[in-house]
Short mmCIF file of C-alpha atoms in Angstrom, two decimals:
data_model
loop_
_atom_site.label_atom_id
_atom_site.label_comp_id
_atom_site.label_asym_id
_atom_site.label_seq_id
_atom_site.Cartn_x
_atom_site.Cartn_y
_atom_site.Cartn_z
CA UNK A 1 126.11 59.71 93.01
CA UNK A 2 129.69 58.72 95.25
CA UNK A 3 130.26 55.62 97.04
CA UNK A 4 131.20 56.19 100.57
CA UNK A 5 133.92 54.07 102.02
CA UNK A 6 132.88 55.04 105.75
CA UNK A 7 130.57 56.62 108.02
CA UNK A 8 131.97 59.73 109.59
CA UNK A 9 131.55 59.62 113.26
CA UNK A 10 129.06 61.98 114.94
CA UNK A 11 126.70 62.03 112.13
CA UNK A 12 124.62 59.06 112.66
CA UNK A 13 121.44 61.17 114.14
CA UNK A 14 121.98 64.31 111.95
CA UNK A 15 120.63 65.78 108.70
CA UNK A 16 123.33 66.57 106.00
CA UNK A 17 124.68 66.34 102.53
CA UNK A 18 127.60 66.01 100.53
CA UNK A 19 127.79 68.48 97.54
CA UNK A 20 130.65 69.59 95.23
CA UNK A 21 131.65 73.11 95.43
CA UNK A 22 129.60 73.86 92.36
CA UNK A 23 126.56 72.40 94.07
CA UNK A 24 126.07 69.10 92.45
CA UNK A 25 124.52 66.63 94.98
CA UNK A 26 126.61 63.63 95.91
CA UNK A 27 125.08 62.12 98.87
CA UNK A 28 122.77 62.37 101.85
CA UNK A 29 122.00 60.99 105.66
CA UNK A 30 118.95 58.69 106.04
CA UNK A 31 117.73 61.54 108.23
CA UNK A 32 117.70 64.19 105.39
CA UNK A 33 115.96 61.39 103.32
CA UNK A 34 113.27 61.54 105.89
CA UNK A 35 113.00 65.26 106.31
CA UNK A 36 112.68 65.88 102.53
CA UNK A 37 110.43 63.11 101.94
CA UNK A 38 112.90 60.86 99.95
CA UNK A 39 113.07 56.93 100.11
CA UNK A 40 116.59 56.63 98.77
CA UNK A 41 119.76 58.63 98.02
CA UNK A 42 119.56 57.73 94.49
CA UNK A 43 116.09 59.08 94.52
CA UNK A 44 117.15 62.22 95.61
CA UNK A 45 119.93 62.73 93.52
CA UNK A 46 118.03 61.91 90.53
CA UNK A 47 115.10 64.67 91.65
CA UNK A 48 117.71 67.10 93.18
CA UNK A 49 120.99 67.43 91.01
CA UNK A 50 122.10 70.18 92.67
CA UNK A 51 121.56 72.11 96.15
CA UNK A 52 120.34 74.81 94.38
CA UNK A 53 117.12 72.80 93.29
CA UNK A 54 116.19 72.81 97.29
CA UNK A 55 115.26 76.68 97.54
CA UNK A 56 111.93 77.63 97.42
CA UNK A 57 112.82 81.14 97.24
CA UNK A 58 114.29 82.81 94.59
CA UNK A 59 116.33 85.57 96.08
CA UNK A 60 117.80 82.80 98.21
CA UNK A 61 118.80 80.97 95.54
CA UNK A 62 120.21 83.82 93.50
CA UNK A 63 122.79 84.13 96.53
CA UNK A 64 124.27 80.32 95.96
CA UNK A 65 127.32 82.06 93.65
CA UNK A 66 130.24 79.59 93.38
CA UNK A 67 132.28 78.48 95.74
CA UNK A 68 129.69 77.15 98.08
CA UNK A 69 131.67 77.01 100.62
CA UNK A 70 131.36 80.82 101.06
CA UNK A 71 127.85 81.54 99.46
CA UNK A 72 125.59 78.90 101.42
CA UNK A 73 124.15 81.28 103.70
CA UNK A 74 124.29 80.46 107.79
CA UNK A 75 120.79 82.35 108.30
CA UNK A 76 117.44 80.12 107.79
CA UNK A 77 116.16 79.67 104.41
CA UNK A 78 113.23 77.85 102.87
CA UNK A 79 113.70 74.45 101.26
CA UNK A 80 110.82 72.44 99.44
CA UNK A 81 110.19 68.73 99.99
CA UNK A 82 109.67 65.97 97.34
CA UNK A 83 105.58 66.85 97.56
CA UNK A 84 106.34 70.62 97.35
CA UNK A 85 105.62 71.56 100.49
CA UNK A 86 108.24 73.93 102.48
CA UNK A 87 110.27 73.87 105.44
CA UNK A 88 112.81 76.37 106.66
CA UNK A 89 116.12 74.89 107.91
CA UNK A 90 119.65 76.34 108.80
CA UNK A 91 122.64 75.35 106.98
CA UNK A 92 126.25 75.06 108.07
CA UNK A 93 128.58 73.92 105.31
CA UNK A 94 132.28 73.14 105.78
CA UNK A 95 134.81 71.35 103.47
CA UNK A 96 135.81 68.04 104.23
CA UNK A 97 139.24 67.37 105.08
CA UNK A 98 141.71 65.20 102.69
CA UNK A 99 142.58 62.47 105.38
CA UNK A 100 139.10 61.53 106.56
CA UNK A 101 138.92 59.42 103.45
CA UNK A 102 135.13 59.50 103.36
CA UNK A 103 135.14 59.27 99.56
CA UNK A 104 137.44 57.28 97.27
CA UNK A 105 138.87 59.94 94.77
CA UNK A 106 139.96 56.91 92.40
CA UNK A 107 136.07 55.58 92.14
CA UNK A 108 134.37 59.04 92.59
CA UNK A 109 136.68 61.25 90.24
CA UNK A 110 136.45 64.25 92.86
CA UNK A 111 138.69 65.55 94.68
CA UNK A 112 138.26 65.34 98.43
CA UNK A 113 139.08 68.68 98.90
CA UNK A 114 136.65 69.65 96.57
CA UNK A 115 133.21 68.16 98.44
CA UNK A 116 131.41 70.21 101.32
CA UNK A 117 129.50 68.60 104.07
CA UNK A 118 126.23 70.57 104.78
CA UNK A 119 124.55 69.85 107.88
CA UNK A 120 120.75 70.51 107.86
CA UNK A 121 118.90 71.53 110.82
CA UNK A 122 115.02 71.81 110.26
CA UNK A 123 113.79 74.94 112.13
CA UNK A 124 110.28 74.76 111.05
CA UNK A 125 108.06 74.07 114.30
CA UNK A 126 110.19 77.11 115.99
CA UNK A 127 109.49 79.24 112.90
CA UNK A 128 105.79 78.49 113.36
CA UNK A 129 105.92 79.25 117.01
CA UNK A 130 107.46 82.86 116.57
CA UNK A 131 104.87 83.65 114.22
CA UNK A 132 102.12 82.63 116.39
CA UNK A 133 103.67 84.68 119.28
CA UNK A 134 104.26 87.36 117.12
CA UNK A 135 100.36 87.03 116.22
CA UNK A 136 99.47 87.03 119.63
CA UNK A 137 101.70 90.12 120.62
CA UNK A 138 99.86 92.00 117.86
CA UNK A 139 96.70 91.26 118.88
CA UNK A 140 97.01 92.07 122.56
CA UNK A 141 98.71 95.63 121.35
CA UNK A 142 95.78 96.13 119.18
CA UNK A 143 92.93 95.45 121.76
CA UNK A 144 94.77 98.05 124.22
CA UNK A 145 95.22 100.52 121.09
CA UNK A 146 91.35 99.92 120.03
CA UNK A 147 90.51 100.63 123.63
CA UNK A 148 92.42 104.03 124.13
CA UNK A 149 91.53 105.27 120.44
CA UNK A 150 87.74 104.26 120.96
CA UNK A 151 88.08 107.12 123.55
CA UNK A 152 89.67 109.33 121.47
CA UNK A 153 87.09 109.07 118.42
CA UNK A 154 84.33 109.39 121.15
CA UNK A 155 85.84 112.88 121.81
CA UNK A 156 86.34 113.62 118.26
CA UNK A 157 82.68 112.80 117.03
CA UNK A 158 80.78 114.47 120.35
CA UNK A 159 83.06 117.56 119.32
CA UNK A 160 82.01 117.22 115.25
CA UNK A 161 78.46 117.12 116.36
CA UNK A 162 78.57 120.32 118.62
CA UNK A 163 80.29 121.81 115.68
CA UNK A 164 77.55 121.12 113.13
CA UNK A 165 74.98 122.46 115.81
CA UNK A 166 77.21 125.72 115.93
CA UNK A 167 77.40 125.71 112.50
CA UNK A 168 73.66 125.69 112.06
CA UNK A 169 73.65 128.45 114.30
CA UNK A 170 75.94 130.73 112.41
CA UNK A 171 74.24 129.69 109.18
CA UNK A 172 70.68 130.82 110.59
CA UNK A 173 71.90 134.47 111.90
CA UNK A 174 74.10 134.99 108.63
CA UNK A 175 77.44 135.10 110.32
CA UNK A 176 79.68 133.55 107.61
CA UNK A 177 82.61 134.03 109.65
CA UNK A 178 81.62 131.89 112.43
CA UNK A 179 80.16 129.63 109.99
CA UNK A 180 83.56 129.26 108.01
CA UNK A 181 85.48 128.42 111.63
CA UNK A 182 82.92 125.99 112.36
CA UNK A 183 83.59 123.95 109.21
CA UNK A 184 87.27 124.12 109.93
CA UNK A 185 86.96 122.65 112.96
CA UNK A 186 84.50 119.96 111.48
CA UNK A 187 87.03 119.24 108.78
CA UNK A 188 89.71 119.07 111.28
CA UNK A 189 88.09 116.63 113.26
CA UNK A 190 87.34 114.06 110.17
CA UNK A 191 90.74 114.27 109.00
CA UNK A 192 91.87 113.09 112.45
CA UNK A 193 89.43 110.44 112.79
CA UNK A 194 89.67 109.03 109.22
CA UNK A 195 93.64 108.98 110.12
CA UNK A 196 92.87 106.76 113.23
CA UNK A 197 90.79 104.40 111.54
CA UNK A 198 93.95 104.26 108.76
CA UNK A 199 96.05 103.49 111.99
CA UNK A 200 94.03 100.62 113.22
CA UNK A 201 93.72 99.09 109.87
CA UNK A 202 97.44 98.80 109.24
CA UNK A 203 98.53 97.80 112.55
CA UNK A 204 95.95 94.93 112.50
CA UNK A 205 97.65 93.32 109.69
CA UNK A 206 101.27 92.62 107.95
CA UNK A 207 101.50 94.51 104.43
CA UNK A 208 104.44 95.71 102.12
CA UNK A 209 105.92 98.75 102.71
CA UNK A 210 104.94 101.94 100.92
CA UNK A 211 108.11 104.26 101.20
CA UNK A 212 107.18 108.30 100.49
CA UNK A 213 109.03 111.18 101.48
CA UNK A 214 107.67 112.47 104.97
CA UNK A 215 109.04 114.56 108.08
CA UNK A 216 110.11 113.06 111.11
CA UNK A 217 108.36 115.63 113.13
CA UNK A 218 105.14 114.38 111.23
CA UNK A 219 105.91 111.17 111.98
CA UNK A 220 106.29 111.17 115.59
CA UNK A 221 103.57 113.65 115.92
CA UNK A 222 101.31 111.30 114.49
CA UNK A 223 102.02 108.55 116.38
CA UNK A 224 101.40 110.37 119.80
CA UNK A 225 98.05 110.03 119.73
CA UNK A 226 98.65 106.28 119.34
CA UNK A 227 101.06 106.42 122.18
CA UNK A 228 99.49 108.22 124.86
CA UNK A 229 96.93 105.80 125.63
CA UNK A 230 99.63 103.55 126.40
CA UNK A 231 101.26 105.43 129.09
CA UNK A 232 100.37 104.41 132.71
CA UNK A 233 100.38 106.66 135.82
CA UNK A 234 103.88 107.43 136.71
CA UNK A 235 105.55 107.38 133.44
CA UNK A 236 106.03 110.72 131.61
CA UNK A 237 106.18 110.70 127.77
CA UNK A 238 108.26 113.55 126.02
CA UNK A 239 109.55 114.34 122.84
CA UNK A 240 112.32 116.35 121.71
CA UNK A 241 113.13 117.84 117.88
CA UNK A 242 115.73 118.92 116.05
CA UNK A 243 116.04 120.31 112.56
CA UNK A 244 116.00 117.30 110.62
CA UNK A 245 115.35 116.81 106.65
CA UNK A 246 112.65 114.37 104.98
CA UNK A 247 113.36 110.82 105.14
CA UNK A 248 111.82 107.73 102.85
CA UNK A 249 109.60 105.87 105.32
CA UNK A 250 106.42 104.18 105.83
CA UNK A 251 104.23 106.01 108.26
CA UNK A 252 102.52 102.77 109.57
CA UNK A 253 105.70 100.89 109.72
CA UNK A 254 106.76 103.95 111.83
CA UNK A 255 103.86 103.69 113.96
CA UNK A 256 104.48 99.99 114.73
CA UNK A 257 107.99 100.87 115.50
CA UNK A 258 107.31 103.58 117.92
CA UNK A 259 104.62 101.76 119.33
CA UNK A 260 106.85 98.92 119.96
CA UNK A 261 109.76 100.36 121.25
CA UNK A 262 107.54 102.26 124.02
CA UNK A 263 105.76 99.53 124.90
CA UNK A 264 108.86 97.80 125.59
CA UNK A 265 110.38 100.41 127.56
CA UNK A 266 106.92 100.31 129.52
CA UNK A 267 107.82 96.65 130.42
CA UNK A 268 111.44 97.76 132.03
CA UNK A 269 109.53 100.74 134.59
CA UNK A 270 107.07 98.78 136.53
CA UNK A 271 107.66 101.80 139.09
CA UNK A 272 107.36 104.49 136.71
CA UNK A 273 109.97 106.92 134.90
CA UNK A 274 110.19 108.83 131.91
CA UNK A 275 110.49 107.90 127.89
CA UNK A 276 111.70 110.32 125.53
CA UNK A 277 111.34 110.51 121.83
CA UNK A 278 113.63 112.60 120.05
CA UNK A 279 114.44 113.58 116.18
CA UNK A 280 117.64 114.65 114.77
CA UNK A 281 120.41 113.40 111.98
CA UNK A 282 123.48 111.46 112.33
CA UNK A 283 125.92 109.41 110.44
CA UNK A 284 128.04 106.26 111.33
CA UNK A 285 132.09 107.13 111.88
CA UNK A 286 134.59 105.08 110.27
CA UNK A 287 135.69 103.58 113.85
CA UNK A 288 131.95 102.54 114.22
CA UNK A 289 131.66 100.95 110.41
CA UNK A 290 135.05 98.91 110.82
CA UNK A 291 134.26 97.80 114.90
CA UNK A 292 130.83 96.58 114.25
CA UNK A 293 130.72 95.59 110.62
CA UNK A 294 127.52 97.65 109.38
CA UNK A 295 126.73 101.15 108.67
CA UNK A 296 127.22 103.55 106.17
CA UNK A 297 128.88 106.75 105.70
CA UNK A 298 125.26 108.88 104.65
CA UNK A 299 123.78 111.02 107.11
CA UNK A 300 120.21 109.87 107.96
CA UNK A 301 117.28 110.79 109.83
CA UNK A 302 117.17 109.56 113.29
CA UNK A 303 114.44 108.63 115.66
CA UNK A 304 115.15 107.57 119.28
CA UNK A 305 113.59 106.29 122.19
CA UNK A 306 115.20 106.51 125.43
CA UNK A 307 113.61 105.10 128.65
CA UNK A 308 114.81 105.32 132.32
CA UNK A 309 114.28 101.92 133.06
CA UNK A 310 116.37 98.74 134.21
CA UNK A 311 118.73 98.51 131.27
CA UNK A 312 120.26 95.59 129.84
CA UNK A 313 123.67 93.75 129.99
CA UNK A 314 126.06 93.79 127.21
CA UNK A 315 125.43 90.32 126.74
CA UNK A 316 121.90 90.81 126.50
CA UNK A 317 122.21 94.00 124.03
CA UNK A 318 124.51 91.52 121.86
CA UNK A 319 121.72 88.95 121.30
CA UNK A 320 119.02 91.75 121.32
CA UNK A 321 117.83 91.34 117.26
CA UNK A 322 118.46 87.66 117.49
CA UNK A 323 114.90 85.83 116.80
CA UNK A 324 112.65 84.83 119.45
CA UNK A 325 114.83 86.55 122.04
CA UNK A 326 113.46 89.25 124.32
CA UNK A 327 115.30 91.33 126.83
CA UNK A 328 112.99 91.22 129.21
CA UNK A 329 111.46 88.72 131.47
CA UNK A 330 108.14 90.07 131.77
CA UNK A 331 105.48 88.17 129.75
CA UNK A 332 102.94 91.02 129.12
CA UNK A 333 105.08 92.73 127.07
CA UNK A 334 103.02 94.46 123.79
CA UNK A 335 105.88 94.98 121.90
CA UNK A 336 107.18 93.37 118.50
CA UNK A 337 110.12 91.47 119.27
CA UNK A 338 113.56 93.52 118.57
CA UNK A 339 114.46 91.06 115.21
CA UNK A 340 111.33 92.31 114.08
CA UNK A 341 111.97 95.82 114.70
CA UNK A 342 115.48 95.00 113.04
CA UNK A 343 113.50 93.58 109.93
CA UNK A 344 111.14 96.75 109.52
CA UNK A 345 114.20 99.07 109.44
CA UNK A 346 116.15 96.80 106.76
CA UNK A 347 112.56 96.80 104.62
CA UNK A 348 113.50 100.80 104.87
CA UNK A 349 116.85 100.20 103.97
CA UNK A 350 117.89 101.78 107.32
CA UNK A 351 119.77 100.66 110.52
CA UNK A 352 118.52 100.05 114.21
CA UNK A 353 121.11 100.52 117.04
CA UNK A 354 120.48 100.01 120.75
CA UNK A 355 122.77 101.17 123.88
CA UNK A 356 122.06 100.35 127.32
CA UNK A 357 124.02 99.43 130.56
CA UNK A 358 122.58 97.89 133.81
CA UNK A 359 120.34 100.50 135.72
CA UNK A 360 121.08 102.97 133.38
CA UNK A 361 117.90 102.55 130.78
CA UNK A 362 118.04 102.17 126.92
CA UNK A 363 118.17 104.13 124.00
CA UNK A 364 117.20 102.41 120.39
CA UNK A 365 117.82 104.59 117.55
CA UNK A 366 116.00 104.07 114.33
CA UNK A 367 118.28 105.75 111.20
CA UNK A 368 115.92 106.22 107.94
CA UNK A 369 117.73 107.34 104.59
CA UNK A 370 117.21 111.03 103.67
CA UNK A 371 114.62 111.52 100.42
CA UNK A 372 115.62 113.94 97.70
CA UNK A 373 113.37 117.49 98.00
CA UNK A 374 110.39 116.58 95.83
CA UNK A 375 108.83 120.48 96.27
CA UNK A 376 109.28 121.77 92.84
CA UNK A 377 108.03 118.03 91.23
CA UNK A 378 105.09 118.21 93.47
CA UNK A 379 104.65 122.28 92.47
CA UNK A 380 104.55 121.19 88.58
CA UNK A 381 102.03 118.08 89.24
CA UNK A 382 99.84 120.46 91.36
CA UNK A 383 99.71 122.79 88.37
CA UNK A 384 98.73 120.39 86.15
CA UNK A 385 96.04 118.62 88.63
CA UNK A 386 93.78 121.61 88.27
CA UNK A 387 91.12 120.74 85.25
CA UNK A 388 90.55 118.35 82.21
CA UNK A 389 88.06 117.43 79.70
CA UNK A 390 88.37 113.74 79.50
CA UNK A 391 85.38 111.29 80.25
CA UNK A 392 85.55 109.59 83.52
CA UNK A 393 83.37 107.05 84.60
CA UNK A 394 82.99 106.70 88.57
CA UNK A 395 81.68 103.71 89.94
CA UNK A 396 80.78 103.38 93.58
CA UNK A 397 78.13 101.69 95.36
CA UNK A 398 77.65 103.97 98.24
CA UNK A 399 75.41 106.66 96.71
CA UNK A 400 76.59 109.70 99.02
CA UNK A 401 80.04 109.08 98.25
CA UNK A 402 79.54 108.38 94.47
CA UNK A 403 77.55 111.87 94.41
CA UNK A 404 80.18 114.30 96.12
CA UNK A 405 82.84 112.55 93.72
CA UNK A 406 80.85 113.09 90.63
CA UNK A 407 80.17 116.90 92.04
CA UNK A 408 84.33 117.42 92.25
CA UNK A 409 84.98 115.89 89.10
CA UNK A 410 82.75 118.02 87.32
CA UNK A 411 83.64 121.03 88.66
CA UNK A 412 87.17 120.35 87.90
CA UNK A 413 85.71 120.19 84.16
CA UNK A 414 85.62 116.44 83.29
CA UNK A 415 82.73 114.86 81.91
CA UNK A 416 81.46 112.34 84.72
CA UNK A 417 79.37 109.40 84.06
CA UNK A 418 78.23 107.81 87.19
CA UNK A 419 77.16 103.66 88.19
CA UNK A 420 76.08 102.24 91.29
CA UNK A 421 77.90 99.09 90.44
CA UNK A 422 79.72 96.95 87.77
CA UNK A 423 76.80 95.72 85.94
CA UNK A 424 75.37 99.17 85.60
CA UNK A 425 78.96 100.48 84.27
CA UNK A 426 78.97 97.83 81.73
CA UNK A 427 75.27 98.96 80.27
CA UNK A 428 76.52 102.69 80.41
CA UNK A 429 79.68 101.92 78.51
CA UNK A 430 77.86 99.95 75.88
CA UNK A 431 75.72 103.17 75.34
CA UNK A 432 78.35 106.04 75.83
CA UNK A 433 81.19 104.22 74.83
CA UNK A 434 84.57 103.55 76.58
CA UNK A 435 85.68 106.17 79.12
CA UNK A 436 89.35 107.95 79.02
CA UNK A 437 89.44 106.98 83.04
CA UNK A 438 87.55 104.27 84.99
CA UNK A 439 87.12 105.05 88.82
CA UNK A 440 85.83 101.99 90.64
CA UNK A 441 85.24 100.66 94.24
CA UNK A 442 86.79 97.41 94.47
CA UNK A 443 84.08 95.79 96.93
CA UNK A 444 80.56 96.10 95.28
CA UNK A 445 77.33 94.00 95.06
CA UNK A 446 76.60 92.30 91.25
CA UNK A 447 79.96 92.62 89.26
CA UNK A 448 83.15 93.79 91.53
CA UNK A 449 85.43 96.29 90.67
CA UNK A 450 87.68 93.47 89.66
CA UNK A 451 85.06 91.70 87.36
CA UNK A 452 84.47 94.98 85.76
CA UNK A 453 88.29 95.93 85.29
CA UNK A 454 88.87 92.27 83.47
CA UNK A 455 85.93 92.56 81.42
CA UNK A 456 86.69 95.95 80.33
CA UNK A 457 90.23 94.99 79.47
CA UNK A 458 89.27 92.24 76.89
CA UNK A 459 87.93 95.38 74.32
CA UNK A 460 89.90 97.34 71.86
CA UNK A 461 90.53 100.43 73.67
CA UNK A 462 90.24 100.04 77.67
CA UNK A 463 90.41 102.74 79.61
CA UNK A 464 92.79 104.00 82.16
CA UNK A 465 92.27 102.41 85.74
CA UNK A 466 91.54 103.84 89.01
CA UNK A 467 90.59 101.29 91.93
CA UNK A 468 89.46 102.85 95.14
CA UNK A 469 88.70 101.10 98.25
CA UNK A 470 88.48 101.38 102.02
CA UNK A 471 90.54 98.20 102.22
CA UNK A 472 94.36 98.78 102.05
CA UNK A 473 95.77 97.86 98.79
CA UNK A 474 97.46 94.58 99.80
CA UNK A 475 93.75 93.33 100.03
CA UNK A 476 94.01 93.17 96.05
CA UNK A 477 95.76 90.03 96.55
CA UNK A 478 92.62 88.43 97.29
CA UNK A 479 90.67 89.83 93.94
CA UNK A 480 93.34 88.34 91.48
CA UNK A 481 95.31 91.27 91.18
CA UNK A 482 99.04 92.55 92.60
CA UNK A 483 98.68 95.76 94.50
CA UNK A 484 101.23 97.03 92.06
CA UNK A 485 98.78 96.11 88.76
CA UNK A 486 96.63 99.13 89.02
CA UNK A 487 96.82 102.78 90.52
CA UNK A 488 94.93 102.69 93.89
CA UNK A 489 93.35 105.51 95.79
CA UNK A 490 92.54 104.58 99.35
CA UNK A 491 89.35 105.95 101.51
CA UNK A 492 88.58 108.05 102.78
CA UNK A 493 90.38 110.51 100.41
CA UNK A 494 90.43 114.43 100.33
CA UNK A 495 89.56 116.84 97.28
CA UNK A 496 92.90 117.39 96.38
CA UNK A 497 94.04 113.73 96.56
CA UNK A 498 91.13 112.76 93.90
CA UNK A 499 92.02 115.26 91.64
CA UNK A 500 95.85 114.75 91.72
CA UNK A 501 95.29 110.94 91.34
CA UNK A 502 92.86 111.23 88.45
CA UNK A 503 95.42 113.87 86.71
CA UNK A 504 98.34 111.54 87.16
CA UNK A 505 96.67 108.39 86.06
CA UNK A 506 95.19 110.04 82.86
CA UNK A 507 98.44 111.36 81.79
CA UNK A 508 100.33 107.98 82.61
CA UNK A 509 102.74 109.58 85.34
CA UNK A 510 103.75 107.11 87.97
CA UNK A 511 101.75 106.63 90.83
CA UNK A 512 103.05 108.10 94.09
CA UNK A 513 100.95 105.91 96.08
CA UNK A 514 102.29 102.53 94.71
CA UNK A 515 104.43 100.49 97.09
CA UNK A 516 108.39 101.44 96.34
CA UNK A 517 110.78 98.24 96.05
CA UNK A 518 112.15 97.60 99.55
CA UNK A 519 115.24 96.06 100.55
CA UNK A 520 117.85 95.32 103.22
CA UNK A 521 120.69 97.56 104.61
#
């Protein structure tokens, strides 16, 4: 610990610390001691030898490369208190000028120019308020979406029931052609309904991104069913499409982005107007990269949302992506804040750009990384997904789903054992031996799917595992497993999805449904 000769003016009411360029802690203010829960400066220095030890996030800690004056991030980071609880802080680090005489170089053994003064601002309360606002916005948007989608689901179910009646008539008359047409319509309605349920589930909770190759046109078209219920009378929603290659994106996250941007656009058009969603390609030129300090030279797939609303001033646009900032004064906005839009695009390793002028409307562009073509790979996997001879144990407590799943797998050549819960599955394994693959529902009475898996993993020759559930894979966290620990098949599934996933797991090929590592760009 370093002895201080004088207290620097202006710091009496602030939390701060002094450290070397290597991060060794020298001294701290009483306010910082109170903030971190330490009783004395010596106690803090003994417990936290370096600034690095205060960081509660490994990725933030890894950024602390020397010299710290350049490495200490100005963005908000998570620190740990003495009792292990966390707080969010914003840091400002500055070297102490030689002439201020705060330290005696002879007694301390530290040259003045090698000392940093780090001002610490506690922003935990604001972070909590921001999270509460985020949750309230999401719930309000979810309620409006659910109301609109309930009407759509009612229409789909009515049409499906009508097609079932027509199918009965066609079968009674022996008209196979008409029967096949009715079956196609029923399948189309069921597929659309299942997608809508997935949309609601994914929008209702935060989750890790699952990047996959997808077309921009597909992303926009799938989102339109969610967007149309939001559009009031007097506002026109249009889509404009240009040829664009596939991109890497999480479809559920893109739906959230478009819902947010459209909702924000509507709040700027109380008297009506037009919202245009367009797709295409784009890249950043050297002038933009040099001027703005962000972007890259690669071609991207671009989704643009343009409105004819009130527009924003250059000062507002400059602050648009800052946390807790809204470009509009309307309190009933349903969209996510633009800082959260920025965060989602950063997780996509993409970019977001906003352009606006007062009275001229606003355009927000989302830039996605292009995906490499996987058609050849998918074709090869499709050929291998046809038939098999392995033994599969299918564990599912829903009798109808278990029955149809086993029928499908047997039709593809597999020997299939079936069980209604984990306890019955264990009895079958004891009598029949370990299968090549275990397909198990996650949530079941008696012995759950995870309990079954944990029991089998302790055996000498455990089977390969394929978990399935109507919950999103992030739900696995509550059942003692990371989402990436096991291949996962999300319900509702289709025949080709089930058969392809089974073949991939048996052959030990990478699971295409596992979350891809995501990062900022």
